[in-house]
Coordinates of C-alpha atoms and ligand atoms in Angstrom, one line a residue:
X7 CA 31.0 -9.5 -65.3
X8 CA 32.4 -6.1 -65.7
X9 CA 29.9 -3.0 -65.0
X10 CA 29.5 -0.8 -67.5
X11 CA 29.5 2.8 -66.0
X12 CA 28.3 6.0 -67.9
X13 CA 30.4 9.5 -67.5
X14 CA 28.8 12.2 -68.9
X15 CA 31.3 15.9 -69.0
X16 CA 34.2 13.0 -70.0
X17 CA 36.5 15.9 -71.4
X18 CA 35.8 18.1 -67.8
X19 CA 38.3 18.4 -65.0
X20 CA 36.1 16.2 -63.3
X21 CA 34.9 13.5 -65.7
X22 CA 38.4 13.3 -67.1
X23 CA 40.2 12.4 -63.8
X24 CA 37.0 10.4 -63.1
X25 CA 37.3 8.5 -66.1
X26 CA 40.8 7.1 -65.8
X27 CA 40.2 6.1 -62.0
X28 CA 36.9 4.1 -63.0
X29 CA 39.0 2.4 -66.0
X30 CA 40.5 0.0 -63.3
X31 CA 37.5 -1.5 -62.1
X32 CA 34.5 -0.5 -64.9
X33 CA 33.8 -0.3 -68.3
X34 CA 33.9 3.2 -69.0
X35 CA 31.8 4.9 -71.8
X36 CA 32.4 8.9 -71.3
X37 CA 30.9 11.9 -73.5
X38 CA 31.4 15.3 -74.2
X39 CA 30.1 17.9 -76.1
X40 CA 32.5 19.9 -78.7
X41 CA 36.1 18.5 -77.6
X42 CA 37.0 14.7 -78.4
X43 CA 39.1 12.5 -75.8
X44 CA 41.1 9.8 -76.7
X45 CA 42.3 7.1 -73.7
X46 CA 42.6 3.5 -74.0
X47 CA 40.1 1.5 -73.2
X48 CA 37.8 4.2 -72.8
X49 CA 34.7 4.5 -75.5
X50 CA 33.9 8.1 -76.2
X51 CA 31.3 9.5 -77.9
X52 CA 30.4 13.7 -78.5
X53 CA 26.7 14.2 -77.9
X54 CA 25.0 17.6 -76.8
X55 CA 22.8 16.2 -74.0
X56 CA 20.1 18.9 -74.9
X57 CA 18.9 17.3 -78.4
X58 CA 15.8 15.4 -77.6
X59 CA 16.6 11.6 -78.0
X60 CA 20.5 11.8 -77.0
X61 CA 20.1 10.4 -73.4
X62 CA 17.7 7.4 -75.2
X63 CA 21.0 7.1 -78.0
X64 CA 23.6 7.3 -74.9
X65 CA 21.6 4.5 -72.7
X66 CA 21.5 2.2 -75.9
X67 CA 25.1 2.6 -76.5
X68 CA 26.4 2.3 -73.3
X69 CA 24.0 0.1 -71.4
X70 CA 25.0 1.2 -67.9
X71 CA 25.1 -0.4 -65.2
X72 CA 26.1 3.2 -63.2
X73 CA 25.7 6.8 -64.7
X74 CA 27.7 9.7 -63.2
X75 CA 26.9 13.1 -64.2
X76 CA 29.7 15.4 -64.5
X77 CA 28.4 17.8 -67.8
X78 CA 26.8 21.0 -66.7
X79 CA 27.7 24.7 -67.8
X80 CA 30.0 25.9 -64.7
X81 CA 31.4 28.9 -66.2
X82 CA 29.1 31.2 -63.4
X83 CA 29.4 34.3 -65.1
X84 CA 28.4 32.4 -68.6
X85 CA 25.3 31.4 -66.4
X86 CA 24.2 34.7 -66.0
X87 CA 24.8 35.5 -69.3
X88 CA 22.8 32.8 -70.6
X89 CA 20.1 31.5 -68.1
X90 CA 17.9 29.8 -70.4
X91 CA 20.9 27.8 -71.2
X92 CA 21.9 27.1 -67.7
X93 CA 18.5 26.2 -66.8
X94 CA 17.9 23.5 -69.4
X95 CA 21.8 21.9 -69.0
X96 CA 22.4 22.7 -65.1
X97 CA 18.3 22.2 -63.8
X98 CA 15.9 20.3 -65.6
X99 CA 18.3 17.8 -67.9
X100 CA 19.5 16.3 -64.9
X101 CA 15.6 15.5 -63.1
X102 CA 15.6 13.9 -66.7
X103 CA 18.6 11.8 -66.2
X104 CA 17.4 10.6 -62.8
X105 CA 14.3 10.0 -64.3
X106 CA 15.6 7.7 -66.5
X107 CA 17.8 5.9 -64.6
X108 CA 15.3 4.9 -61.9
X109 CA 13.0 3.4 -64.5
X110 CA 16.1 1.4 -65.8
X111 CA 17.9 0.3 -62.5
X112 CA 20.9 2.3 -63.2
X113 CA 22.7 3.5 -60.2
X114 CA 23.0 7.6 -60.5
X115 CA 24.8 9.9 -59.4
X116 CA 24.8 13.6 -59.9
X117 CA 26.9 16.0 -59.4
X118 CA 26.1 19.3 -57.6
X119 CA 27.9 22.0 -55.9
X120 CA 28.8 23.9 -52.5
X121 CA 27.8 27.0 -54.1
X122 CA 23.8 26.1 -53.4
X123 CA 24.7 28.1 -50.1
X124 CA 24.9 31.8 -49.8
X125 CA 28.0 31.6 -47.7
X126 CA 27.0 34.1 -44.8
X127 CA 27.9 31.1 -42.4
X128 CA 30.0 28.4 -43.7
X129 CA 30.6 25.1 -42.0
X130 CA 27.1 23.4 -43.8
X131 CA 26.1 20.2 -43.1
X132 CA 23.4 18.5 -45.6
X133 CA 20.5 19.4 -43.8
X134 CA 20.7 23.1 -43.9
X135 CA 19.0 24.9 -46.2
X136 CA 20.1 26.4 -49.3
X137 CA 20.0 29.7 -50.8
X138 CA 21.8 30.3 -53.7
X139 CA 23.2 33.7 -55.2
X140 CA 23.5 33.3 -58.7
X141 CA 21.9 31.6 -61.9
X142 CA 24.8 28.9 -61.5
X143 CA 23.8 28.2 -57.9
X144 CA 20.5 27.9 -58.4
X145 CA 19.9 26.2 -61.3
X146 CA 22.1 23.4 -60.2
X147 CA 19.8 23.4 -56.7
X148 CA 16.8 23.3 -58.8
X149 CA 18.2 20.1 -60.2
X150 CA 19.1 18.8 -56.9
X151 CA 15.3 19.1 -56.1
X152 CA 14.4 17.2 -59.6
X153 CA 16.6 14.4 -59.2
X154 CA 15.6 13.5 -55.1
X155 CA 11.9 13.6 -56.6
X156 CA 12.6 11.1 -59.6
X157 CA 15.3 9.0 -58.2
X158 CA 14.9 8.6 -54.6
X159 CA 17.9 6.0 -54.8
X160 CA 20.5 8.3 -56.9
X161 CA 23.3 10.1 -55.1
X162 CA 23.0 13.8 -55.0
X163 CA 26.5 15.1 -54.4
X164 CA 28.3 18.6 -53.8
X165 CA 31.3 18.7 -54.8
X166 CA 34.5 21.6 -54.7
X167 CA 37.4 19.9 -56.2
X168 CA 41.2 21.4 -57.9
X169 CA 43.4 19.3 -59.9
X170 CA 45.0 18.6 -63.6
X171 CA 42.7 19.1 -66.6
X172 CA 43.7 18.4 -70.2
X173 CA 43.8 22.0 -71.3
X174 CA 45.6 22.7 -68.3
X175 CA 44.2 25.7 -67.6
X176 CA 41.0 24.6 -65.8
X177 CA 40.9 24.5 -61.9
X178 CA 42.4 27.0 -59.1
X179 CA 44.9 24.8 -58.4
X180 CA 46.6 25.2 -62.2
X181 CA 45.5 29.2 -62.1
X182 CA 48.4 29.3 -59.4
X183 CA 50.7 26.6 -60.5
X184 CA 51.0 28.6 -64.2
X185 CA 51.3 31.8 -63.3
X186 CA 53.6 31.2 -60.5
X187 CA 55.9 28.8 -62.1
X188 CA 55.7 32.1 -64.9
X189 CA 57.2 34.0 -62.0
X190 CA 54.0 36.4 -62.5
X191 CA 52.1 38.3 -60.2
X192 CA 48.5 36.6 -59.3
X193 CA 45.6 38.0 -57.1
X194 CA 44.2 35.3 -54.1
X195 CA 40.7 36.1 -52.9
X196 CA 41.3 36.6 -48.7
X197 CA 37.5 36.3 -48.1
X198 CA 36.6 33.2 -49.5
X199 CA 36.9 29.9 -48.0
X200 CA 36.4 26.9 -49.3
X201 CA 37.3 22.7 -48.7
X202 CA 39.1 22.0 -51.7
X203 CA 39.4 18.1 -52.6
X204 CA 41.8 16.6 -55.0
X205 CA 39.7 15.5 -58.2
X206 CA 41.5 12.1 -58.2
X207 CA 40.5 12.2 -54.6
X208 CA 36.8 12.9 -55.3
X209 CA 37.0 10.5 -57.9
X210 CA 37.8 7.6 -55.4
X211 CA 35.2 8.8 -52.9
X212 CA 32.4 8.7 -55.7
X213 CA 33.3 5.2 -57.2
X214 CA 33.5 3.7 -53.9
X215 CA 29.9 5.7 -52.4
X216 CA 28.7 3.7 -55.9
X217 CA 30.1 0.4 -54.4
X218 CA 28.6 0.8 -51.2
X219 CA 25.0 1.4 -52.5
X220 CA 24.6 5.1 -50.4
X221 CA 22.1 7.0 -51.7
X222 CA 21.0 10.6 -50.9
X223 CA 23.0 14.1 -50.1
X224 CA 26.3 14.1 -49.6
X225 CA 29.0 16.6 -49.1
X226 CA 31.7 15.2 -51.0
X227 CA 34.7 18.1 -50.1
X228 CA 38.1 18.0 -48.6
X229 CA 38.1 18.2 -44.5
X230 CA 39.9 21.5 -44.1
X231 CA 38.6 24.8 -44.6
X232 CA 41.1 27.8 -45.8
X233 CA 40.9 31.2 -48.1
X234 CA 41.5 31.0 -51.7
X235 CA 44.5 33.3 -51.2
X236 CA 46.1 30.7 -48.9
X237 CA 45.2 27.7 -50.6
X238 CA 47.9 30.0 -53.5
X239 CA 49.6 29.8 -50.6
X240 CA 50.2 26.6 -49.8
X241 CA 50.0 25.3 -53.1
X242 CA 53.1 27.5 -53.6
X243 CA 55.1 25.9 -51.0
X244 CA 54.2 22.4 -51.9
X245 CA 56.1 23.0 -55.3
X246 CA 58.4 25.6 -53.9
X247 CA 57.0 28.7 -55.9
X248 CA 57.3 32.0 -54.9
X249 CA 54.1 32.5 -52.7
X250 CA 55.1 36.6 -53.0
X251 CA 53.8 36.8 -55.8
X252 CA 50.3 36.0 -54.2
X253 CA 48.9 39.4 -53.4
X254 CA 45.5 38.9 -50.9
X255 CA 43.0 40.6 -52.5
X256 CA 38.9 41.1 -51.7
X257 CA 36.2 39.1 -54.1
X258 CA 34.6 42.4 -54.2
X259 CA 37.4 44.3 -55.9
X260 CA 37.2 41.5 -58.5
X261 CA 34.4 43.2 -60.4
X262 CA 32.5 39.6 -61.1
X263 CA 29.7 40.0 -63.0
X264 CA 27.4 36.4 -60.6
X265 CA 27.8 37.3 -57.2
X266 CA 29.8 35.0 -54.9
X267 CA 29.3 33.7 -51.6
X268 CA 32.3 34.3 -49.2
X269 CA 32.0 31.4 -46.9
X270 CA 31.4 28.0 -48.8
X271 CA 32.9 25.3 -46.5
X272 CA 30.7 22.3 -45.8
X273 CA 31.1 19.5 -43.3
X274 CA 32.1 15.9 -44.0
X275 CA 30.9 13.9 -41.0
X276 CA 27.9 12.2 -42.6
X277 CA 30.4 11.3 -46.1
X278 CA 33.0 10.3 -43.6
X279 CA 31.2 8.2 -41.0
X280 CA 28.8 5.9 -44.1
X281 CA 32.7 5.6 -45.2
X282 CA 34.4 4.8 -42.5
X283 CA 37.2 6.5 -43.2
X284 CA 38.6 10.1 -42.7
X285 CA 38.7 12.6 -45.8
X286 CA 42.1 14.2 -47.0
X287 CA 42.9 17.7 -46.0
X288 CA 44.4 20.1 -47.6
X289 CA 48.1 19.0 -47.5
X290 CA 47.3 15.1 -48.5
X291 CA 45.6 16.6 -51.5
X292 CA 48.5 19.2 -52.6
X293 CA 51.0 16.4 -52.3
X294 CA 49.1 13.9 -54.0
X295 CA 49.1 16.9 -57.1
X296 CA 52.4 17.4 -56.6
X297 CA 52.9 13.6 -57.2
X298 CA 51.0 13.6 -59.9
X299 CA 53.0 16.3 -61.5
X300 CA 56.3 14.7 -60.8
X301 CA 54.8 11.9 -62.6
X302 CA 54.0 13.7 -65.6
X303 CA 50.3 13.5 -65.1
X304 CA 49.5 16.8 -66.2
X305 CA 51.2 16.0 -69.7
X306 CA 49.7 12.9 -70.3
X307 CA 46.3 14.2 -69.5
X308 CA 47.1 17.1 -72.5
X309 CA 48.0 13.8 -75.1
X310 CA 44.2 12.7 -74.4
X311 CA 43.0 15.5 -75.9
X312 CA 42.5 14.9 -79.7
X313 CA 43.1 17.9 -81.8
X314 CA 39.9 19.5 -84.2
Ligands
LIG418 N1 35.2 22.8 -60.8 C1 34.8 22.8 -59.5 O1 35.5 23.1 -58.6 C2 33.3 22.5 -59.2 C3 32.8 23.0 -58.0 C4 31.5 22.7 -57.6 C5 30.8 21.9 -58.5 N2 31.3 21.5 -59.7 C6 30.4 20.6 -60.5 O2 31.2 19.5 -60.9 C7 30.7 19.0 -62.2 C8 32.0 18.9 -63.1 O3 32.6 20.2 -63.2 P1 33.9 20.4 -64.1 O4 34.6 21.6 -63.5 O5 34.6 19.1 -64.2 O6 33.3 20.8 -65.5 P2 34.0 21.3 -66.8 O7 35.5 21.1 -66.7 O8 33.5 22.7 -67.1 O9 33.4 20.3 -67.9 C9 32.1 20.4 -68.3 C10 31.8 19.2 -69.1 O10 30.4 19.2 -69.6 C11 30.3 19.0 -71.0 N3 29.2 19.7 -71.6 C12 28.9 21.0 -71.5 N4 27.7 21.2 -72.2 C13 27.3 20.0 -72.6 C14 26.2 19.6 -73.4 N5 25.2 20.5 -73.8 N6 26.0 18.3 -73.7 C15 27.0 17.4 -73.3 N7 28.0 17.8 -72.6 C16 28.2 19.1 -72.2 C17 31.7 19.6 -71.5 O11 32.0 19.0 -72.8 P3 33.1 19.9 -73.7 O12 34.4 19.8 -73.0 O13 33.1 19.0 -75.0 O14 32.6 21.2 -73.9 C18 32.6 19.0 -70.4 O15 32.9 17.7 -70.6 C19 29.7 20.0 -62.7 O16 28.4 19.5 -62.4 C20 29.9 21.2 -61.8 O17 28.8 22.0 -61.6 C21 32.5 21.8 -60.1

């Protein structure tokens, strides 16, 4: 019988790409909260995870075999803005999930982020400890916390991820793509580092961690560590843009209102060796966009997005 797998953040750069991967091998039920996605095969429902009784309704509906937790309030400066907000969404909802999901046998995973760290170092593994900079960071390590104490069996993953979102305006790897193909000027943060991964990538590791029943912390990210500014870089001679118009630039001359942490990159060993297999690097994963491009991805993701 066909699994029936739960995607909650549907509509999200994430849950979207994440969404039409699963379609091949699950029954996919995905929600959002304000927009409305329409793809074949997929059922959709809006829901704002918040009201009391909408996670009972969703489990009802769906009946999931498999939940995988995309939703979560990621603009950071919005998180500082509104930390009340942030907390309820980003840390407790998601203890609540697990919660949930261990009393009914579902297999969970949630998502969580590279930014738990405060990026002094770099190079984390899963056993170092956290220390988050911002409301973002750390309500999404509070949840981390809620969801290993309810769920001991759910997978706890950190994720950094680029690709094609259907407003097309959503992840790094767009910021660059737009303005450049604009011929405009763009700004690339030298003193940030990061391991990118390909959504569509990330999307493969997380349905087949599912299939292989791993459970815990993982660092879900690509294998290659580089700057922001030469990620623009690269990305700009994958599709032959002008990577002039790149200037470097320091995070601190940004004027953010969260503070950041320079040095994000994690380590892949443990993801790689319960996998057996190696994870993409930076120029798999900008040719694999640059595919996707050439194959009109980016448009057809836009026609999934039903107009108010
Ligand atoms: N983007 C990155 O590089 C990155 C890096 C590290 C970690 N992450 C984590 O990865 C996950 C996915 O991120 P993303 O960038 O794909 O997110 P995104 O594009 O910002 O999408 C967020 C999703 O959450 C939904 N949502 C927001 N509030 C909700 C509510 N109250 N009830 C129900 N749904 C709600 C949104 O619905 P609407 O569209 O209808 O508003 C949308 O589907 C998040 O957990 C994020 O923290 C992302």
């Amino acid at each position: 019988m066909v699994k029936h797998l739960l995607i909650s953040g549907a509509s999200g750069l994430l849950g979207i790409n994440l969404s039409l991967e699963a379609l091949q091998d699950y029954k996919v039920y995905g929600t959002a909260h304000d927009r409305v996605v329409d793809v074949d095969n997929l059922s959709f429902v809006k829901t704002d995870l918040l009201e009391p009784d909408s996670l009972q309704r969703l489990f009802d509906w769906a009946e999931p075999d498999c939940f995988i937790h995309c939703a979560a309030l990621t603009n950071v400066d919005l998180c500082e803005e509104q930390p009340e907000l942030a907390h309820n969404l980003n840390g407790e909802l998601p203890g609540l999930i697990a919660q949930e999901t261990h009393r009914l046998g579902i297999n969970f995973i949630h998502i969580s982020t590279d930014a738990v760290f405060d990026g002094l170092r770099g190079g984390y593994i899963e056993t170092d400890i956290p220390n988050p900079q911002n409301v973002y960071a750390r309500t999404k390590l509070e949840a981390e916390s809620a969801v290993a104490a309810a769920n001991p069996d759910a997978i706890v993953a950190r994720v950094n991820f680029y690709g094609w979102s259907m407003s097309g305006d959503r992840s790094l790897a767009e910021f660059f793509f737009n303005n450049l193909q604009a011929g405009k000027q763009v700004t690339g943060f030298e003193d940030v580092f990061f391991c990118p991964l390909l959504a569509n990538d990330l999307a493969k590791f997380l349905l087949e961690m599912l299939e292989r029943g791993l459970h815990g912390l993982y660092h879900v990210v690509g294998s290659q560590a580089l700057s922001k500014y030469e990620f623009g870089v690269r990305l700009a001679r994958q599709f032959h843009l002008d990577e002039n118009l790149i200037t470097p630039v320091s995070v601190h001359s940004a004027g953010l209102s969260a503070p950041r942490s320079p040095n994000l990159t994690l380590r892949t060993e443990k993801l790689a060796q319960d996998l057996g297999r190696d994870i993409p690097g930076v120029s798999t994963g900008l040719h694999r966009l640059s595919t996707l491009y050439q194959q009109g991805y980016p448009q057809q993701l836009r026609n999934l997005l039903v107009a108010d």
